[in-house]
XYZ file of C-alpha atoms in Angstrom:
460
model
C 0.253 8.710 -4.133
C -3.000 8.045 -2.208
C -2.700 6.673 1.293
C -3.680 3.022 1.838
C -7.242 2.557 3.060
C -9.587 -0.209 4.138
C -13.266 0.479 3.468
C -16.491 -1.383 4.127
C -20.270 -1.443 4.106
C -21.816 -2.243 7.484
C -25.252 -3.889 7.258
C -27.334 -5.301 10.091
C -30.760 -6.661 10.996
C -32.267 -7.447 7.610
C -34.733 -9.941 9.151
C -35.423 -11.581 5.794
C -38.614 -13.625 6.095
C -40.308 -11.166 8.444
C -44.084 -11.231 8.027
C -45.125 -8.654 5.441
C -41.575 -8.028 4.292
C -42.042 -9.597 0.860
C -44.408 -6.753 -0.041
C -42.425 -3.939 1.583
C -38.764 -4.785 0.905
C -39.054 -4.213 -2.888
C -40.055 -0.590 -2.189
C -36.877 -0.116 -0.150
C -34.471 -2.194 -2.221
C -34.381 0.248 -5.140
C -33.641 3.343 -3.024
C -31.015 1.371 -1.077
C -29.159 0.282 -4.193
C -29.437 3.771 -5.684
C -28.025 5.325 -2.523
C -25.002 3.062 -2.764
C -24.034 4.869 -5.958
C -23.922 8.272 -4.275
C -22.152 6.948 -1.192
C -19.630 5.026 -3.280
C -18.468 8.322 -4.774
C -17.744 9.624 -1.268
C -16.039 6.672 0.391
C -15.703 3.806 -2.096
C -14.539 1.491 -3.453
C -15.441 -0.925 -0.683
C -13.281 -3.864 0.304
C -15.805 -5.736 2.449
C -19.453 -6.050 3.406
C -19.741 -6.594 7.161
C -23.088 -8.028 8.322
C -23.686 -7.967 12.077
C -26.494 -10.452 12.436
C -30.214 -11.075 12.019
C -29.850 -11.732 8.333
C -33.103 -13.722 8.476
C -36.097 -13.847 10.786
C -36.407 -17.418 12.057
C -33.207 -19.275 11.143
C -34.884 -21.428 8.472
C -32.934 -22.860 5.512
C -35.437 -21.481 3.009
C -35.027 -17.989 4.473
C -31.288 -18.083 3.905
C -31.768 -19.308 0.348
C -34.236 -16.540 -0.511
C -32.141 -13.922 1.282
C -29.157 -14.923 -0.827
C -31.200 -14.670 -4.023
C -33.251 -11.565 -3.256
C -30.785 -9.443 -1.279
C -27.143 -10.487 -1.529
C -27.158 -11.350 -5.233
C -28.594 -7.942 -6.271
C -26.237 -6.243 -3.825
C -23.149 -7.772 -5.414
C -24.480 -7.026 -8.874
C -24.622 -3.382 -7.813
C -21.158 -3.571 -6.254
C -19.740 -4.938 -9.509
C -21.380 -2.081 -11.373
C -19.751 0.410 -9.012
C -16.314 -1.205 -9.140
C -16.476 -2.942 -5.750
C -17.353 -6.405 -6.999
C -14.334 -7.940 -5.269
C -15.648 -6.996 -1.827
C -15.691 -9.950 0.567
C -18.585 -10.855 2.851
C -18.072 -11.325 6.583
C -21.024 -12.010 8.873
C -21.885 -12.976 12.435
C -25.210 -14.526 13.480
C -27.887 -12.746 15.472
C -30.650 -14.034 17.713
C -33.011 -14.382 14.715
C -30.454 -16.424 12.770
C -30.997 -19.487 14.959
C -33.807 -22.015 15.105
C -35.064 -22.174 18.682
C -35.255 -25.598 20.344
C -38.754 -27.037 20.633
C -39.759 -26.589 24.304
C -42.173 -29.535 24.006
C -39.466 -32.102 23.252
C -38.315 -32.358 26.849
C -34.624 -31.883 26.055
C -32.887 -31.486 29.425
C -29.951 -29.510 28.021
C -32.231 -27.072 26.199
C -34.396 -26.647 29.283
C -31.366 -25.897 31.437
C -29.991 -23.288 29.025
C -33.343 -21.510 28.722
C -34.416 -21.521 32.373
C -33.604 -18.415 34.452
C -30.100 -18.789 35.873
C -29.636 -22.152 34.183
C -26.629 -21.208 32.083
C -24.727 -19.945 35.140
C -25.128 -23.365 36.761
C -23.549 -25.197 33.823
C -21.230 -22.484 32.483
C -18.015 -24.359 33.216
C -19.322 -27.540 31.623
C -20.608 -25.553 28.635
C -17.184 -24.185 27.775
C -15.047 -27.158 28.814
C -17.028 -29.854 26.958
C -17.218 -28.909 23.261
C -18.910 -32.210 22.398
C -21.292 -32.090 25.350
C -25.064 -31.844 25.237
C -25.157 -28.099 25.887
C -22.877 -27.285 22.988
C -24.836 -29.672 20.767
C -27.926 -27.562 21.403
C -26.049 -24.526 20.078
C -24.707 -26.370 17.040
C -28.190 -27.572 16.126
C -29.780 -24.167 16.675
C -27.382 -22.539 14.204
C -27.306 -25.441 11.724
C -29.078 -23.556 8.932
C -26.893 -20.495 9.451
C -23.760 -22.644 9.346
C -24.899 -24.369 6.151
C -25.546 -21.025 4.470
C -22.296 -19.497 5.735
C -20.181 -22.407 4.525
C -21.591 -22.168 1.003
C -22.251 -18.466 0.430
C -20.186 -16.711 -2.240
C -17.834 -13.827 -1.517
C -16.404 -15.243 1.718
C -12.655 -14.707 2.094
C -10.665 -17.711 0.944
C -8.767 -17.980 4.227
C -11.212 -17.954 7.110
C -10.744 -19.556 10.511
C -13.704 -20.886 12.467
C -13.937 -20.870 16.215
C -15.550 -22.324 19.312
C -19.157 -21.450 18.465
C -21.050 -21.342 15.166
C -20.420 -17.990 13.530
C -17.136 -17.224 15.306
C -14.450 -16.360 12.739
C -11.087 -14.717 12.170
C -10.018 -13.265 8.835
C -6.924 -11.444 7.618
C -7.228 -9.198 4.573
C -4.341 -7.480 2.814
C -4.550 -4.264 0.833
C -1.863 -1.886 -0.377
C 0.716 -3.371 1.956
C -1.546 -3.168 5.009
C -2.959 -6.141 6.878
C -6.445 -5.886 8.368
C -7.677 -8.320 11.010
C -11.381 -9.016 11.463
C -12.845 -11.027 14.322
C -16.467 -12.173 14.551
C -17.983 -13.471 17.800
C -21.364 -15.132 18.330
C -23.161 -13.289 21.149
C -26.602 -14.754 20.363
C -26.005 -18.362 21.413
C -27.961 -18.080 24.675
C -31.032 -16.410 23.161
C -32.764 -19.741 22.613
C -36.274 -18.667 23.612
C -38.535 -15.634 23.537
C -38.519 -12.883 26.128
C -36.278 -10.036 27.160
C -32.619 -11.079 27.164
C -31.071 -7.694 27.890
C -28.426 -8.156 30.566
C -28.539 -11.958 30.265
C -26.168 -12.777 27.405
C -22.534 -13.837 27.478
C -19.303 -14.061 25.533
C -16.063 -15.652 26.589
C -12.396 -14.970 26.036
C -12.085 -18.573 24.820
C -14.038 -17.508 21.730
C -11.456 -14.831 20.952
C -8.222 -16.624 21.752
C -9.241 -19.801 19.912
C -9.431 -17.713 16.744
C -6.082 -16.001 17.297
C -2.982 -18.121 16.779
C -0.633 -17.294 19.640
C -3.348 -15.392 21.518
C -5.191 -12.162 20.814
C -2.236 -9.982 21.799
C 0.048 -11.644 19.253
C -2.600 -11.908 16.537
C -3.690 -8.274 16.685
C -0.067 -7.118 16.619
C 0.376 -8.974 13.353
C -2.169 -6.617 11.765
C -2.116 -2.897 11.059
C -5.707 -2.460 12.277
C -8.399 -4.794 13.602
C -12.200 -4.727 13.732
C -14.533 -6.752 15.959
C -18.007 -7.842 14.831
C -20.850 -9.131 16.990
C -24.633 -8.890 16.880
C -25.209 -7.546 20.374
C -23.533 -4.587 21.974
C -22.195 -4.665 25.543
C -25.534 -3.471 26.974
C -27.073 -6.870 26.236
C -24.418 -8.808 28.127
C -24.637 -9.686 31.795
C -22.800 -7.389 34.193
C -20.084 -10.012 34.638
C -19.754 -10.530 30.880
C -19.478 -6.779 30.315
C -16.653 -6.485 32.849
C -14.990 -9.572 31.408
C -15.250 -8.168 27.891
C -13.882 -4.740 28.730
C -10.764 -6.294 30.250
C -10.192 -9.515 28.315
C -11.872 -9.090 24.906
C -12.172 -5.416 23.968
C -9.609 -3.460 25.999
C -9.072 0.036 24.650
C -6.750 0.022 21.665
C -7.091 -3.646 20.698
C -9.713 -2.999 18.010
C -10.135 0.112 15.910
C -13.873 -0.361 16.466
C -16.441 -2.874 17.718
C -19.259 -3.102 15.158
C -22.680 -4.474 16.126
C -26.432 -4.045 15.557
C -29.565 -5.487 17.216
C -31.035 -2.210 18.513
C -32.233 -0.972 15.091
C -30.754 2.518 15.488
C -27.390 4.145 14.933
C -25.240 4.934 17.958
C -21.552 5.861 18.085
C -19.615 5.773 21.352
C -15.888 6.458 21.709
C -14.954 5.670 25.313
C -11.679 6.694 26.970
C -10.968 5.941 30.611
C -8.300 7.019 33.081
C -6.902 9.694 30.786
C -5.777 7.075 28.272
C -5.165 8.065 24.664
C -6.589 4.683 23.673
C -10.334 4.386 23.137
C -12.892 1.610 22.989
C -15.011 2.563 19.965
C -18.498 1.092 19.725
C -20.395 1.421 16.455
C -24.043 0.350 16.523
C -25.617 0.142 13.073
C -29.229 0.806 12.174
C -31.384 -2.056 10.882
C -31.434 -2.472 7.130
C -35.049 -3.597 7.439
C -36.590 -3.345 10.889
C -40.270 -3.463 11.779
C -41.247 -3.474 15.434
C -44.535 -2.819 17.219
C -44.805 -0.311 20.047
C -47.588 1.359 22.001
C -51.118 0.472 22.979
C -52.642 -0.472 20.653
C -49.405 -1.681 19.028
C -48.364 0.225 15.932
C -45.640 -0.781 13.517
C -42.509 1.346 13.574
C -40.153 0.993 10.620
C -36.474 1.773 10.889
C -34.093 1.411 7.960
C -30.474 2.374 7.561
C -26.901 1.233 7.065
C -23.369 2.573 7.282
C -20.065 2.741 5.444
C -16.668 3.007 7.081
C -13.056 3.690 6.218
C -9.710 3.308 7.946
C -7.049 5.507 6.342
C -3.353 4.819 6.934
C -1.894 8.297 6.629
C 1.736 9.382 6.958
C 1.680 10.154 10.672
C -1.632 8.777 11.899
C -4.344 6.260 11.176
C -7.924 7.523 11.157
C -11.428 6.074 11.260
C -14.432 7.653 9.544
C -18.051 6.510 9.230
C -20.890 7.423 6.871
C -24.218 6.533 8.546
C -27.378 6.542 6.398
C -31.029 6.501 7.391
C -34.179 5.989 5.319
C -36.945 8.553 5.236
C -40.390 8.117 3.684
C -41.391 11.241 1.787
C -44.383 11.816 -0.519
C -42.233 10.695 -3.435
C -41.287 7.447 -1.662
C -38.408 6.064 0.359
C -34.930 7.512 0.089
C -31.737 7.331 2.142
C -30.131 10.438 3.601
C -27.253 11.184 6.005
C -28.182 10.300 9.586
C -27.903 13.732 11.188
C -30.402 12.688 13.871
C -28.013 10.343 15.660
C -24.544 11.513 14.590
C -22.496 14.670 14.017
C -21.469 14.726 10.355
C -19.066 16.810 8.290
C -19.816 18.443 4.946
C -19.092 15.215 3.074
C -21.745 13.437 5.219
C -19.167 11.461 7.191
C -17.996 11.674 10.782
C -14.914 13.678 11.650
C -11.661 11.691 11.416
C -11.047 9.786 14.647
C -7.382 9.074 15.293
C -7.053 5.414 16.209
C -4.111 3.576 17.733
C -1.784 2.598 14.922
C -0.639 -0.948 15.519
C 3.152 -0.900 15.671
C 5.670 -2.009 13.095
C 6.221 -5.736 13.182
C 9.866 -5.625 12.074
C 12.207 -7.816 14.140
C 13.903 -6.104 17.070
C 17.654 -5.682 16.749
C 19.565 -4.398 19.782
C 23.344 -3.979 19.543
C 25.638 -2.195 21.939
C 23.930 -0.262 24.730
C 20.132 -0.496 24.472
C 18.606 2.734 23.215
C 17.075 4.945 25.913
C 14.135 5.726 23.629
C 11.281 3.395 24.417
C 10.157 1.387 21.370
C 6.571 2.357 20.622
C 5.185 -1.176 20.600
C 6.581 -1.899 24.065
C 5.496 1.393 25.595
C 1.965 0.932 24.243
C 1.812 -2.498 25.837
C 3.101 -1.255 29.200
C 0.724 1.707 29.112
C -2.244 -0.586 28.513
C -1.129 -3.264 31.000
C -0.212 -0.811 33.796
C -2.198 2.369 33.034
C -2.489 3.742 36.565
C 0.358 5.395 38.482
C -0.181 2.957 41.359
C 0.227 0.025 38.946
C 3.447 1.487 37.565
C 4.808 2.096 41.068
C 4.091 -1.482 42.104
C 5.912 -2.847 39.053
C 8.794 -0.401 39.529
C 9.233 -1.561 43.137
C 9.148 -5.224 42.096
C 11.954 -4.376 39.669
C 14.154 -2.973 42.445
C 13.235 0.706 42.255
C 11.606 3.001 44.803
C 7.978 4.119 44.588
C 8.969 7.776 45.055
C 10.861 7.620 41.756
C 7.577 7.198 39.848
C 6.086 10.604 39.116
C 2.356 11.376 39.017
C 1.955 11.481 35.231
C -1.671 11.030 34.158
C -1.119 9.839 30.579
C 0.005 6.181 30.682
C 2.099 6.511 27.521
C 4.011 9.525 28.875
C 4.396 7.834 32.252
C 6.032 4.752 30.779
C 8.174 6.679 28.346
C 9.567 8.582 31.322
C 10.139 5.405 33.364
C 11.826 3.518 30.551
C 14.140 6.407 29.825
C 15.150 6.545 33.518
C 15.621 2.781 33.566
C 18.034 2.950 30.624
C 19.898 5.869 32.155
C 21.047 3.985 35.248
C 18.091 3.656 37.602
C 18.128 0.700 39.999
C 15.086 -0.681 38.191
C 16.923 -1.901 35.105
C 15.146 -2.731 31.799
C 15.754 -6.464 32.144
C 14.360 -6.446 35.696
C 11.238 -4.617 34.533
C 10.725 -7.046 31.656
C 11.129 -10.035 33.982
C 8.534 -8.587 36.353
C 6.143 -8.020 33.458
C 6.720 -11.588 32.284
C 5.502 -12.814 35.670
C 2.193 -11.024 35.024
C 2.002 -11.955 31.322
C 3.901 -15.250 31.015
C 2.815 -16.001 27.461
C 3.310 -12.567 25.946
C 5.473 -12.824 22.828
C 6.413 -9.145 22.768
C 7.832 -9.211 26.300
C 9.679 -12.455 25.578
C 11.207 -10.908 22.474
C 12.475 -7.806 24.255
C 13.648 -9.787 27.280
C 15.672 -12.122 25.067
C 17.263 -9.152 23.322
C 18.242 -7.406 26.563
C 19.447 -10.627 28.178
C 21.660 -11.398 25.183
C 23.123 -7.904 25.316
C 23.978 -8.196 29.014
C 25.757 -11.489 28.411
């Protein structure tokens, strides 16, 4: 019996409405739809179409209407032909999906958000006053996007909105597996022209508002999770990047972070501190990008897209990607595997990347003496929360143990498996004491509360 899978098309940066596009897109549309047939044989059927922003060029209602008619409608007609007509659409807005405030209207809130350093001065007010003038600017800027998004076909039936326009959470089920998808708006500050690299922001409030019980609980309720945004971390401010790495995208929380904006394919699997967990960043090429470079400026066209698959195998869960890039030959445009930016196997996909399998969500039952084998869900949490030996030693000491009892084991998972086994075998740092110390650091964590209740009941 085939293993359960979750598969998708990743599209980005269509820029529908771009000057000159109406004459050029028809020459690319045919090859794109034809290429879907060949790719579908390799990694279909597809369960979702994931669009990471810049669907249109200027955030105008008429652009969204025409984009729906000229791009999405033919796309789903092709998907139905291929047997993927039930694929759902999930999208996040990009910086071209908003309508910029008129600088001549003298709106104080808009002026403050667009002036250099202005957002930092009002950041607290921005996030704490959802009905305030600053947030109203954002709502108005994305009004056309919101109207399109609320009415477009193929959205999942159960979709939760968030703090900002375009934020969403969705849960999809397939073959007994539950997939979580989070979308975050990273374009809300790009309200004017100019270079915004290193100036953008995202906030943990965006994530946790979408996740009932908090992101830790929500992600554990799914077998794998994906994060969508328009911008990658390079476009965030230094503070926002640090904040995101710790609070939004810590290694292991998401199978991958999908984004676009840069108009070229880039894959980055980042592991730090010897951890088995990775932060995987997947930057998609633009489906239709035209930018001018050089002196005199010359138009550079970049077209591509990607497919992806998570496979839930017997002993591991893997991620694979199939990046495509357009090339213009004498016989016209056609899409080929993107060997320029990625290492691909014989089937034109990336090598299987083992991702962290989210643990079984079955209720914990502890009777008699607690087992000395560390439950995988708990050890993964401890390894991510206290990955360094010095962190583990500090927690061990707080639990009544001695620092010298904590060995220098580089892999966090192995380190905590060793410590938990010693704790259950009579060490001074008992399991309940460790769990209570962890609860002090993570007071709202449902997993720790569940294990602590089980151990406390057993002791009594």
